[in-house]
JSON list of C-alpha atoms in Angstrom, two decimals:
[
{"chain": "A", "resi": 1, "resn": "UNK", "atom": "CA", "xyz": [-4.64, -12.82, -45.34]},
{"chain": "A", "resi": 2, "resn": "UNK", "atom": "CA", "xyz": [-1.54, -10.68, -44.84]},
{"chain": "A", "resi": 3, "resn": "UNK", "atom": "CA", "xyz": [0.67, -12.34, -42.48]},
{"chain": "A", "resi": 4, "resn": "UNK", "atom": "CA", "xyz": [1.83, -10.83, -38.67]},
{"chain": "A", "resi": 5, "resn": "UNK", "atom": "CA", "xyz": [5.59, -9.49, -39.13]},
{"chain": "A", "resi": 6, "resn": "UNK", "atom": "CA", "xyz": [7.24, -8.94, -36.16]},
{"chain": "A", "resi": 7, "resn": "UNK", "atom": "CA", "xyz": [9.28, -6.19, -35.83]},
{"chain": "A", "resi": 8, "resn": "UNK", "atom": "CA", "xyz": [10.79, -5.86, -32.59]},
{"chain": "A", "resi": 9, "resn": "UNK", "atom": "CA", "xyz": [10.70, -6.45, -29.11]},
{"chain": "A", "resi": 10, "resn": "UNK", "atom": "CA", "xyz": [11.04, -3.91, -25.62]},
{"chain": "A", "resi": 11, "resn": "UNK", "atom": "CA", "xyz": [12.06, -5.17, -22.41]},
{"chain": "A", "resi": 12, "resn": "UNK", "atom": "CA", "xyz": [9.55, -3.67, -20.14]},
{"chain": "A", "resi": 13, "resn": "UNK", "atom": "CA", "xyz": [11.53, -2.16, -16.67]},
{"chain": "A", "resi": 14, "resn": "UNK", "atom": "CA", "xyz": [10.15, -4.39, -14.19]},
{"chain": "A", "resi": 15, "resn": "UNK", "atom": "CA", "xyz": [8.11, -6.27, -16.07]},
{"chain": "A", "resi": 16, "resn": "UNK", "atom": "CA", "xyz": [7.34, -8.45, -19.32]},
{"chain": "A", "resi": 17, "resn": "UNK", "atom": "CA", "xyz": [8.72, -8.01, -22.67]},
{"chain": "A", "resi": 18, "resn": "UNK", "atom": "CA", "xyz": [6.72, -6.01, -25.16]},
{"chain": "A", "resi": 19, "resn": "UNK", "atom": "CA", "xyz": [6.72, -7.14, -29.03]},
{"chain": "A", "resi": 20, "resn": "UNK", "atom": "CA", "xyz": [5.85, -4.54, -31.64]},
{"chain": "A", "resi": 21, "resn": "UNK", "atom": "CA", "xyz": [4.08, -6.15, -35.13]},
{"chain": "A", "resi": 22, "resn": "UNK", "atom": "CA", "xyz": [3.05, -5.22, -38.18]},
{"chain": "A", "resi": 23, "resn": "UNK", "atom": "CA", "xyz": [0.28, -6.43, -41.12]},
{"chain": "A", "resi": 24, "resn": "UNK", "atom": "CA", "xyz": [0.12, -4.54, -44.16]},
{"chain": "A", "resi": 25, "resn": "UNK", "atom": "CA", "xyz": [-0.37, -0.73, -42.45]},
{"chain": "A", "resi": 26, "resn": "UNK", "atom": "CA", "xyz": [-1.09, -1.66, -39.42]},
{"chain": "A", "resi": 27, "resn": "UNK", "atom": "CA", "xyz": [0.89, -2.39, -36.26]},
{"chain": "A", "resi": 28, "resn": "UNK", "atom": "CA", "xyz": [-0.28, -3.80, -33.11]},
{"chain": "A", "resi": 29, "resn": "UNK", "atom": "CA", "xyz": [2.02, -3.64, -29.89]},
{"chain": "A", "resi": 30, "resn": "UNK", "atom": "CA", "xyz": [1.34, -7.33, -27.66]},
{"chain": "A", "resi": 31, "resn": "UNK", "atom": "CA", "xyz": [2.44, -8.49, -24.33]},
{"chain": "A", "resi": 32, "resn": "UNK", "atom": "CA", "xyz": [2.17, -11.88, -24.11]},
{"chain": "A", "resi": 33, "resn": "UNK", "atom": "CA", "xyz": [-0.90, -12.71, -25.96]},
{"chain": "A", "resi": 34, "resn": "UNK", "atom": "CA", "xyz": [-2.95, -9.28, -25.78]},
{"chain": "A", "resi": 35, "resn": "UNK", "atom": "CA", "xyz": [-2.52, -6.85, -27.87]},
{"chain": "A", "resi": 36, "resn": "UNK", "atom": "CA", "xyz": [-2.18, -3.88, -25.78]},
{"chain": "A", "resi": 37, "resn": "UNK", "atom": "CA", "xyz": [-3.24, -1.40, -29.09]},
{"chain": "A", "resi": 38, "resn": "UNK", "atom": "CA", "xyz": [-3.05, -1.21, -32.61]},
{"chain": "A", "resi": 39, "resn": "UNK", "atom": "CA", "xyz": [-3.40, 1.27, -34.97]},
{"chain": "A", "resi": 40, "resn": "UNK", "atom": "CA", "xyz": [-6.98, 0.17, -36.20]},
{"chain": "A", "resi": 41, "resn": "UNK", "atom": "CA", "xyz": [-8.66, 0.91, -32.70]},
{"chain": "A", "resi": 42, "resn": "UNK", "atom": "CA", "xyz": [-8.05, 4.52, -31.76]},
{"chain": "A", "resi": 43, "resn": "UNK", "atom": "CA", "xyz": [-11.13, 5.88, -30.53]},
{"chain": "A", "resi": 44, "resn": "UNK", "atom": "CA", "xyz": [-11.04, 5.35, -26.71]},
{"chain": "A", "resi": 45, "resn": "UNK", "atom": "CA", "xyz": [-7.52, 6.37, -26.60]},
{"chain": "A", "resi": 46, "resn": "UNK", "atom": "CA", "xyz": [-8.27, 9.79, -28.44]},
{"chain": "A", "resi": 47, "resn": "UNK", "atom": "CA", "xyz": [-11.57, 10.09, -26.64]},
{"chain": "A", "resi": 48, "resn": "UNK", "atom": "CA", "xyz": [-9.22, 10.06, -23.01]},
{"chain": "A", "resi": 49, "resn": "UNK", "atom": "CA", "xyz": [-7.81, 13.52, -24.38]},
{"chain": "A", "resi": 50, "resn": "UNK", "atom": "CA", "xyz": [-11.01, 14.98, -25.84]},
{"chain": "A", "resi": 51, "resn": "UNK", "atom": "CA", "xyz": [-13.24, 14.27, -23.19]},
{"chain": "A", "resi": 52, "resn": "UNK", "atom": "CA", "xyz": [-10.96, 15.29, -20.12]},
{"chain": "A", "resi": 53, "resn": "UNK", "atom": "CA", "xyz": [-10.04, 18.55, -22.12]},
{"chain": "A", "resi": 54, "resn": "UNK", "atom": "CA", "xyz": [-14.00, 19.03, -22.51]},
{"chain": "A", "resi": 55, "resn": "UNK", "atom": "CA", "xyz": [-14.14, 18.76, -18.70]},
{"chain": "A", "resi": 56, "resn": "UNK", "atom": "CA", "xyz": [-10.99, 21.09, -18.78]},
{"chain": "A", "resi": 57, "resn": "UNK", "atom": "CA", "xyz": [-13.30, 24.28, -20.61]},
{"chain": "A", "resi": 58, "resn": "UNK", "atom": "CA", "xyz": [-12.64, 27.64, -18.90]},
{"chain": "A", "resi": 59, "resn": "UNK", "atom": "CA", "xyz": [-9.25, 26.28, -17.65]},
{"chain": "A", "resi": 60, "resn": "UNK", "atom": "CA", "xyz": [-6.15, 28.96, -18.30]},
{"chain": "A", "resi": 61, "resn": "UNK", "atom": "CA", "xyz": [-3.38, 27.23, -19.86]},
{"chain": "A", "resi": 62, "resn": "UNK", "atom": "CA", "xyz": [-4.00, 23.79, -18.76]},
{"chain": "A", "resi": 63, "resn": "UNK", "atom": "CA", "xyz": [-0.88, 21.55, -17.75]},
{"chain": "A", "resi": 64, "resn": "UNK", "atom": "CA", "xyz": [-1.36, 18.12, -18.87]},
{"chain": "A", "resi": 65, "resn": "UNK", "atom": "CA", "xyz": [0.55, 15.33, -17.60]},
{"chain": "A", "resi": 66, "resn": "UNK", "atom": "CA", "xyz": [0.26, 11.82, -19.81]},
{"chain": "A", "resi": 67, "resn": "UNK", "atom": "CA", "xyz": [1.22, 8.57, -18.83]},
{"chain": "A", "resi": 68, "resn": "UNK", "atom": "CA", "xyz": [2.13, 6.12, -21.70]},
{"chain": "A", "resi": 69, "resn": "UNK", "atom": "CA", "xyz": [2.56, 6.82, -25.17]},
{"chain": "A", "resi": 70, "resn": "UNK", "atom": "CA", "xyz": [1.47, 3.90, -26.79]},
{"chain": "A", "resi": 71, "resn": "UNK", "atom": "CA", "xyz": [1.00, 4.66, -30.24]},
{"chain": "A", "resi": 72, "resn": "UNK", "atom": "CA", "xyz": [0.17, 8.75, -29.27]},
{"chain": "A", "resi": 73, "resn": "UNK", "atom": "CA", "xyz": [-3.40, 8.78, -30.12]},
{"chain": "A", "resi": 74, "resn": "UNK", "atom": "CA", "xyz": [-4.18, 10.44, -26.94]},
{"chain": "A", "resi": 75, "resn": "UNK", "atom": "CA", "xyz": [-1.47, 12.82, -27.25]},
{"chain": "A", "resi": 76, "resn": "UNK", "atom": "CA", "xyz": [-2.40, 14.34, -30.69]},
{"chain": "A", "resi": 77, "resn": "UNK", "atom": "CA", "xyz": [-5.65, 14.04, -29.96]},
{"chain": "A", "resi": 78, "resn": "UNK", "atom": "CA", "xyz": [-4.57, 16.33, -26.34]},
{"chain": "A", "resi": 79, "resn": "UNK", "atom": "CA", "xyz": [-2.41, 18.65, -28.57]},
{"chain": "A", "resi": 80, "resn": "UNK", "atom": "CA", "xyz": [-5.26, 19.01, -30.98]},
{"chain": "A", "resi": 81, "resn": "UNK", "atom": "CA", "xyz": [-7.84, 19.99, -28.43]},
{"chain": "A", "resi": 82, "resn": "UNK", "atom": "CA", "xyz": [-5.25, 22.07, -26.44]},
{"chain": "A", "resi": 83, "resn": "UNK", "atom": "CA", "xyz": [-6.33, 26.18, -25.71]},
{"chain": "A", "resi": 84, "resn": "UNK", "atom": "CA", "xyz": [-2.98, 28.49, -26.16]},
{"chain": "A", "resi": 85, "resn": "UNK", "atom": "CA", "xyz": [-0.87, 28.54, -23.75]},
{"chain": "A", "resi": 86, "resn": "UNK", "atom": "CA", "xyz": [-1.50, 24.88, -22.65]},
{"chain": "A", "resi": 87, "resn": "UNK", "atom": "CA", "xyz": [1.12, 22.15, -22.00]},
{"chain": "A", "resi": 88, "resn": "UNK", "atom": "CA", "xyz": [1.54, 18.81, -21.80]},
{"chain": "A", "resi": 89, "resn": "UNK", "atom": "CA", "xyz": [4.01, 16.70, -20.16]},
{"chain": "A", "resi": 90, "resn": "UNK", "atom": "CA", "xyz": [4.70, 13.02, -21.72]},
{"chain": "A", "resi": 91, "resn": "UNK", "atom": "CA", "xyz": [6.22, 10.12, -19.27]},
{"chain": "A", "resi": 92, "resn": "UNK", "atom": "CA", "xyz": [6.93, 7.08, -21.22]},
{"chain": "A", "resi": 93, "resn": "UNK", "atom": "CA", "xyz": [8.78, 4.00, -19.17]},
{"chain": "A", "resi": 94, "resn": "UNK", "atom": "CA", "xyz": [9.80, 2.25, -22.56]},
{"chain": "A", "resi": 95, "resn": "UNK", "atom": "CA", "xyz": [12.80, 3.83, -24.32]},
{"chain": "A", "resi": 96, "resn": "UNK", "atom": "CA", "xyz": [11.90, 1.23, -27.36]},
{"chain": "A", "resi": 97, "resn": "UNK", "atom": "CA", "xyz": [8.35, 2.63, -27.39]},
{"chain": "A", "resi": 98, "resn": "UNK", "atom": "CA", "xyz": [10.05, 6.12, -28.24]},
{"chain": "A", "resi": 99, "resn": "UNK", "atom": "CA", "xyz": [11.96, 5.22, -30.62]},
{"chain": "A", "resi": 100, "resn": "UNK", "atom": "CA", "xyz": [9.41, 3.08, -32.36]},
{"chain": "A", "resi": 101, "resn": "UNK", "atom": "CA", "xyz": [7.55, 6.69, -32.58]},
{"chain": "A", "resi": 102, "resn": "UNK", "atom": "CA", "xyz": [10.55, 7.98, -34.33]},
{"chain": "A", "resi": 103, "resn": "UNK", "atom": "CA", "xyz": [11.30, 4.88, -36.56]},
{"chain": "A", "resi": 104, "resn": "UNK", "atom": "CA", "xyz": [8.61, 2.63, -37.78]},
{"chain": "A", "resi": 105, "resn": "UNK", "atom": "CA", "xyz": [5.76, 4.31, -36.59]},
{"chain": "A", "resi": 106, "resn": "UNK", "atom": "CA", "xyz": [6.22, 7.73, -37.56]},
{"chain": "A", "resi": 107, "resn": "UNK", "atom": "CA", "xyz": [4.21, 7.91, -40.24]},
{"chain": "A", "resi": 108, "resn": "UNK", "atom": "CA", "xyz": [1.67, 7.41, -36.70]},
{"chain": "A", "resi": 109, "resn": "UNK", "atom": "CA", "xyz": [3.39, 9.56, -34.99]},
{"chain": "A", "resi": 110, "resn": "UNK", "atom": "CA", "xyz": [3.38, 12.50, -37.20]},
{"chain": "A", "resi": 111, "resn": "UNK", "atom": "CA", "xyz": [5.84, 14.74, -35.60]},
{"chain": "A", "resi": 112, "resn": "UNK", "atom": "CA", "xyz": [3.81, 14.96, -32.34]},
{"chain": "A", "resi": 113, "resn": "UNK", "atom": "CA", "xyz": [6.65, 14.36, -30.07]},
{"chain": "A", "resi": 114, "resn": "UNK", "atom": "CA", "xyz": [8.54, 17.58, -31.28]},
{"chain": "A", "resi": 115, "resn": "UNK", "atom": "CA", "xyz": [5.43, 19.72, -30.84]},
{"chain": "A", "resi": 116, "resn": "UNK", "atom": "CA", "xyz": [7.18, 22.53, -28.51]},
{"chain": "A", "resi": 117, "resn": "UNK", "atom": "CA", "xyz": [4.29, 22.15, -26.08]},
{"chain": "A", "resi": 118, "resn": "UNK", "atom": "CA", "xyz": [5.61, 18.67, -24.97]},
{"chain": "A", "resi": 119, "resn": "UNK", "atom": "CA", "xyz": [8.22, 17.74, -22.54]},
{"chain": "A", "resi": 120, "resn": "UNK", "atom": "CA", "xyz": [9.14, 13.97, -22.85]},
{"chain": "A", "resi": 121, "resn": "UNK", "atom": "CA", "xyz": [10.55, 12.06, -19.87]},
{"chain": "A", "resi": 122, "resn": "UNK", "atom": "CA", "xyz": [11.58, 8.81, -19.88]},
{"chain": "A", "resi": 123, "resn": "UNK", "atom": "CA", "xyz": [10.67, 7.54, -17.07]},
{"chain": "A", "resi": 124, "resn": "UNK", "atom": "CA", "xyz": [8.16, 6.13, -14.23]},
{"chain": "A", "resi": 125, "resn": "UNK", "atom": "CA", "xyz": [4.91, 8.13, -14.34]},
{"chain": "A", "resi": 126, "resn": "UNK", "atom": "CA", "xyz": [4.38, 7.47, -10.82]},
{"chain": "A", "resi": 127, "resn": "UNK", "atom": "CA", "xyz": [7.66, 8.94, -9.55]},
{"chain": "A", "resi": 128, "resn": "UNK", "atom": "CA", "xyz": [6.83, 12.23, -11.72]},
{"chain": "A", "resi": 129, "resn": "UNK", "atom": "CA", "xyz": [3.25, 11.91, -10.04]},
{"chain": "A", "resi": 130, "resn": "UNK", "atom": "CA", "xyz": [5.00, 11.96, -6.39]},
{"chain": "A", "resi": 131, "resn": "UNK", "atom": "CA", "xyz": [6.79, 14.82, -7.12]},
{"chain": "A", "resi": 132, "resn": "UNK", "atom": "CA", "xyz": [4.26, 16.89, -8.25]},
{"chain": "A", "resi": 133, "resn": "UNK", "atom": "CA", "xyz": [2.23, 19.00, -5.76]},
{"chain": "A", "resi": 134, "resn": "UNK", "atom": "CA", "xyz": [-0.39, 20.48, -7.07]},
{"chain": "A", "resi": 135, "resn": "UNK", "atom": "CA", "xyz": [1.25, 20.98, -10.54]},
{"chain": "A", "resi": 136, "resn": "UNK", "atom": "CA", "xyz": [-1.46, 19.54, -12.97]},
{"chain": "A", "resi": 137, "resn": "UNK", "atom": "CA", "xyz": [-5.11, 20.01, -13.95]},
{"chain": "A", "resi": 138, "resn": "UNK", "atom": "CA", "xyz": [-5.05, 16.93, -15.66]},
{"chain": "A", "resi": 139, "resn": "UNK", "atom": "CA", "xyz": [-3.26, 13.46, -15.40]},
{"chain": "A", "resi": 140, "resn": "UNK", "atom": "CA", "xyz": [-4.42, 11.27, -18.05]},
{"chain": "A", "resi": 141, "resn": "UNK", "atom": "CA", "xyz": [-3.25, 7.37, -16.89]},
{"chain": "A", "resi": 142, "resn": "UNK", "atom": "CA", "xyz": [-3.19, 4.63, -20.20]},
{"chain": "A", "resi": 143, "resn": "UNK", "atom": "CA", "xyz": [-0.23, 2.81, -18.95]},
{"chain": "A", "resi": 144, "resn": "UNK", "atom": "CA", "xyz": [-1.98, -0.74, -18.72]},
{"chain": "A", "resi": 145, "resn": "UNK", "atom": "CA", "xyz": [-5.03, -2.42, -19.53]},
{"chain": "A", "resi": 146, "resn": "UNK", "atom": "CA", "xyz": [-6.89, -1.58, -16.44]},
{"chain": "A", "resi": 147, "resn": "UNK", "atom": "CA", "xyz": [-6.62, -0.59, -13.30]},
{"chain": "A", "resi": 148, "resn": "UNK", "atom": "CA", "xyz": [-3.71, -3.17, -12.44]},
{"chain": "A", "resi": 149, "resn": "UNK", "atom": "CA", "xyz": [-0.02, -3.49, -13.05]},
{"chain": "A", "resi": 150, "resn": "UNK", "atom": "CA", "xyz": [-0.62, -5.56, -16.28]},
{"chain": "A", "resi": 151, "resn": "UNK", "atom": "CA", "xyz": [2.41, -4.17, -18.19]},
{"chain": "A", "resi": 152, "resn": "UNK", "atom": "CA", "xyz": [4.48, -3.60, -15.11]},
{"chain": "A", "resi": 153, "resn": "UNK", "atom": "CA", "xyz": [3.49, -4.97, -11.76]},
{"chain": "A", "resi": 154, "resn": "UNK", "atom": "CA", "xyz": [4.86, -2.29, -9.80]},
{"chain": "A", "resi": 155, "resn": "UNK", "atom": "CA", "xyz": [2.08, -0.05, -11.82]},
{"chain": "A", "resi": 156, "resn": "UNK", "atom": "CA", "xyz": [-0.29, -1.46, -8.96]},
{"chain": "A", "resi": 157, "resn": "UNK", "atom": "CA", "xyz": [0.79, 1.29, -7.08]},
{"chain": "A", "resi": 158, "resn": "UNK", "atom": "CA", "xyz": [-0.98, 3.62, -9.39]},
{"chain": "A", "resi": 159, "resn": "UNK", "atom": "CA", "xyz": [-4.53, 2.03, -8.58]},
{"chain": "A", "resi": 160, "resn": "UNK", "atom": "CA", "xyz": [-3.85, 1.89, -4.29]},
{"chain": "A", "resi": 161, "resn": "UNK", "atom": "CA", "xyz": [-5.81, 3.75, -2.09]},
{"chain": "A", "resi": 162, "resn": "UNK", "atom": "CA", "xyz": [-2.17, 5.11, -1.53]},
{"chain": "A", "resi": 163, "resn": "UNK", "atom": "CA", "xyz": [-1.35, 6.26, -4.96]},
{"chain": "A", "resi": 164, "resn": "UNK", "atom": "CA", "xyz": [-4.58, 7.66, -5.50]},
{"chain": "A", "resi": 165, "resn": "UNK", "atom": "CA", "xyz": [-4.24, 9.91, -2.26]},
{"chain": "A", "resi": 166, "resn": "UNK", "atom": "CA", "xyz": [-0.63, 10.76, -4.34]},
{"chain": "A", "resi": 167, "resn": "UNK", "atom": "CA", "xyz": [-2.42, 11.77, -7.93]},
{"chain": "A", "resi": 168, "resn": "UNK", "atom": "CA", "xyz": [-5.07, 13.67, -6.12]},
{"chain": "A", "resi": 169, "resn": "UNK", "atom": "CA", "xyz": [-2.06, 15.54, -4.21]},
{"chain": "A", "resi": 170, "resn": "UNK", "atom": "CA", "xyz": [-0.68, 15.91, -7.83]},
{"chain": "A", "resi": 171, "resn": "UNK", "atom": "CA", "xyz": [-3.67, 18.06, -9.03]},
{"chain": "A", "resi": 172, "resn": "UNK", "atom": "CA", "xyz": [-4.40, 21.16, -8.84]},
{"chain": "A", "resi": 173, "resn": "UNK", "atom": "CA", "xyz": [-7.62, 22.38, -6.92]},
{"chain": "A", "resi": 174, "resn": "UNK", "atom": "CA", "xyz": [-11.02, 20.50, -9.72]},
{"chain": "A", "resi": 175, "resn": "UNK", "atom": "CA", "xyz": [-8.05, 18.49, -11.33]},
{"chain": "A", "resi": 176, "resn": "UNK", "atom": "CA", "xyz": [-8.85, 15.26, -13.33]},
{"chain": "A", "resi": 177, "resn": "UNK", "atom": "CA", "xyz": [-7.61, 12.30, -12.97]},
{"chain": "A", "resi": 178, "resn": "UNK", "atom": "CA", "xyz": [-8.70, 10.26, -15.70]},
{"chain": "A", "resi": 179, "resn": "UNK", "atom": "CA", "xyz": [-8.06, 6.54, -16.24]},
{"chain": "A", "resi": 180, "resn": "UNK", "atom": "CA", "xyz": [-8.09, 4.30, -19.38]},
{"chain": "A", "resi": 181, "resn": "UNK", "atom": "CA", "xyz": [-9.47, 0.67, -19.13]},
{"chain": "A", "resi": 182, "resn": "UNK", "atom": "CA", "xyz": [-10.28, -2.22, -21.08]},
{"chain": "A", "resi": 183, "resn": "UNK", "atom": "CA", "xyz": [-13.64, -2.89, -19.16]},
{"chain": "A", "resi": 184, "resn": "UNK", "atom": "CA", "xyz": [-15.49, -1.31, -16.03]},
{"chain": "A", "resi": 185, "resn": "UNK", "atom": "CA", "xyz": [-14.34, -2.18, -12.58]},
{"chain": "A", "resi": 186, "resn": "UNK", "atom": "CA", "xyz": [-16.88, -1.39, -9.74]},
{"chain": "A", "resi": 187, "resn": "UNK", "atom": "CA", "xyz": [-13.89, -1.95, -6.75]},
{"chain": "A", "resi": 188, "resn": "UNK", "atom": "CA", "xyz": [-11.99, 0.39, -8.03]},
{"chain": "A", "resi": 189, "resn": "UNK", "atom": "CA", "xyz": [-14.30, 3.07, -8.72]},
{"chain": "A", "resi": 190, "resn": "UNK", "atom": "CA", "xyz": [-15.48, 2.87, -5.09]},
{"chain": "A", "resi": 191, "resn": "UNK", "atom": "CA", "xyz": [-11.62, 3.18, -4.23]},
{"chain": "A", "resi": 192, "resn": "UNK", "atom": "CA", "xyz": [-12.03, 6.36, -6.12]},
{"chain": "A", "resi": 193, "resn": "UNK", "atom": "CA", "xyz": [-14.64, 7.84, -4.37]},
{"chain": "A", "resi": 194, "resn": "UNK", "atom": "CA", "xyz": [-13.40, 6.52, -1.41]},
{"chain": "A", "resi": 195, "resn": "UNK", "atom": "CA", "xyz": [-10.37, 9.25, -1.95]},
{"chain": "A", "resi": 196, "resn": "UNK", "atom": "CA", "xyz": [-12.30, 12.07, -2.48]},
{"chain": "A", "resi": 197, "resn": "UNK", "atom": "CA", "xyz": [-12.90, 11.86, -5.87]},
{"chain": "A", "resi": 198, "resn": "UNK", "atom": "CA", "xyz": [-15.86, 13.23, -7.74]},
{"chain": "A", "resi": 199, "resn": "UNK", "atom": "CA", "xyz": [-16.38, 9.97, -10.28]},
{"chain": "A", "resi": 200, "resn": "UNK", "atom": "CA", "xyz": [-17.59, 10.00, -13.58]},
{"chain": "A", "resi": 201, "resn": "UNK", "atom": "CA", "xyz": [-17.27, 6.16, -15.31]},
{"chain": "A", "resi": 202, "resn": "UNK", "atom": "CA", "xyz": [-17.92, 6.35, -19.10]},
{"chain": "A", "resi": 203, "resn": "UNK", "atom": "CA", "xyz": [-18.43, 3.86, -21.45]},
{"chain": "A", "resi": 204, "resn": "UNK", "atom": "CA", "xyz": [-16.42, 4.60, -25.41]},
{"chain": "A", "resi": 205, "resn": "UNK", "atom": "CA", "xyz": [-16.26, 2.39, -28.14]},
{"chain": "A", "resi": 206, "resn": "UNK", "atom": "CA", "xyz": [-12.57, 1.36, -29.19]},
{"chain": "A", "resi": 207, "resn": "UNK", "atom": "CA", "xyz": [-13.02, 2.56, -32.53]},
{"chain": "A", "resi": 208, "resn": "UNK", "atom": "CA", "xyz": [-13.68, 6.14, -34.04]},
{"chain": "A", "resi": 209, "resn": "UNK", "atom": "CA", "xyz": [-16.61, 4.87, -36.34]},
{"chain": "A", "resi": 210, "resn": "UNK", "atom": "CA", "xyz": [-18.63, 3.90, -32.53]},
{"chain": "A", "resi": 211, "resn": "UNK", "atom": "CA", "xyz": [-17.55, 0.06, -33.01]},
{"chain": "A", "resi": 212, "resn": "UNK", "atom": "CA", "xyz": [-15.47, -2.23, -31.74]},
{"chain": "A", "resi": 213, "resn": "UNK", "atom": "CA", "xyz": [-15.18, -3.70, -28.04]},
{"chain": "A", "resi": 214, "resn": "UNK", "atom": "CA", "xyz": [-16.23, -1.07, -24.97]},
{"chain": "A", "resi": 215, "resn": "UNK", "atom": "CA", "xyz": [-14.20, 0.10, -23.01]},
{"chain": "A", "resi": 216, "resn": "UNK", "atom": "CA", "xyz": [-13.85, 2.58, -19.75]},
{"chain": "A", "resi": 217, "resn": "UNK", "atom": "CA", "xyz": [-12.94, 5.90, -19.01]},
{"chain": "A", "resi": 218, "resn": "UNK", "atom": "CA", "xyz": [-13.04, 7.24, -15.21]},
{"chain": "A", "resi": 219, "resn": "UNK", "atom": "CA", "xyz": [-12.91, 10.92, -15.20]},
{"chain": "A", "resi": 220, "resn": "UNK", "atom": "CA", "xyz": [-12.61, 11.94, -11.05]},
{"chain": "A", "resi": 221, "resn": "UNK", "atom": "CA", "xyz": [-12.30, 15.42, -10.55]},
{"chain": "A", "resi": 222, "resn": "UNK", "atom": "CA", "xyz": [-10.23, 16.41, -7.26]},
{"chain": "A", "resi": 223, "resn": "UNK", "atom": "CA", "xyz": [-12.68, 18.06, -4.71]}
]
């Protein structure tokens, strides 16, 4: 078996420290001991941008706001789908987890982050989300493993009651919010509807050949 290399680590702002590996081809990004993705599982991440852009149809130049990188799966998979005259707007918190597109991973990355349809800011996705109003007909969350500050605590703030009053502010009149998780959680999609949201929980398989672990997609469409 090909060993693990690491090949280097991210302080997280406000949180844990991130360490990004590699065996053979593949790389894997960890916290702690899970592996937050790796470039063998792809599918759920890629389905977030297909199937919200699918919800998206008859939408004029659709502005896109993604939170979290990762490894950009969702975003080429959201540039890919995109109708002319969209945009998208990338918030990353990690500085390391840019340059990691732009240095060992960009083979991955594939030039995605120079596409002239994205803006990248470095930065908190929630603070861009609380100054938006009404800006988006999409947000597209993949920032932890679930509806919980895993990567950063102060993420939590994403999941409230409170922040979800903020990203439904955020969106534009039948906006999406749509949330990435490693497994279903039935309190938080009541908090959804219990903000107004019209919620849609799917179930994708982690890997584009339908294998792999399960995991969750909410798709709630502002009201």
């Amino acid at each position: 078996m090909i060993p693990r290399e690491l090949i280097d680590t991210a302080p997280v702002p406000g949180g844990q420290e991130l360490k990004l590996y590699r065996r053979g081809a593949d790389h894997m990004i960890v916290l702690d001991r899970n592996e937050l993705m790796s470039s063998r599982m792809s599918g759920s991440e890629k389905a977030l941008a297909v199937m919200t852009l699918e919800r998206l149809k008859g939408c004029p130049a659709p502005h896109i706001l993604i939170g979290g990188y990762g490894m950009g799966f969702t975003l080429r998979a959201a540039l890919a789908e995109l109708v002319q005259g969209g945009r998208i707007t990338l918030v990353e918190l990690v500085p390391k987890i840019i340059e990691w597109a732009r240095g060992p991973m960009a083979e991955l990355a594939a030039g995605c982050l120079d596409d002239p349809r994205v803006t990248l800011i470095e930065g908190d996705v929630a603070a861009e989300i609380a100054a938006a109003n009404e800006s988006y007909d999409a947000i597209l969350l993949d920032v932890d493993n679930g509806p919980d500050g895993l990567t950063a605590p102060a993420n939590d703030r994403l999941y409230s009651a409170s922040g979800l009053a903020t990203a439904k502010a955020a969106l534009k009149p039948g906006g999406i919010l749509a949330i990435w998780s490693a497994g279903s959680d039935d309190p938080f999609t009541r908090r959804l509807r219990n903000a107004g949201f019209a919620v849609d929980e799917v179930a994708v398989k982690a890997r584009d050949n339908g294998k792999g672990p399960r995991h969750v997609i909410w798709f709630a469409r502002k009201r």
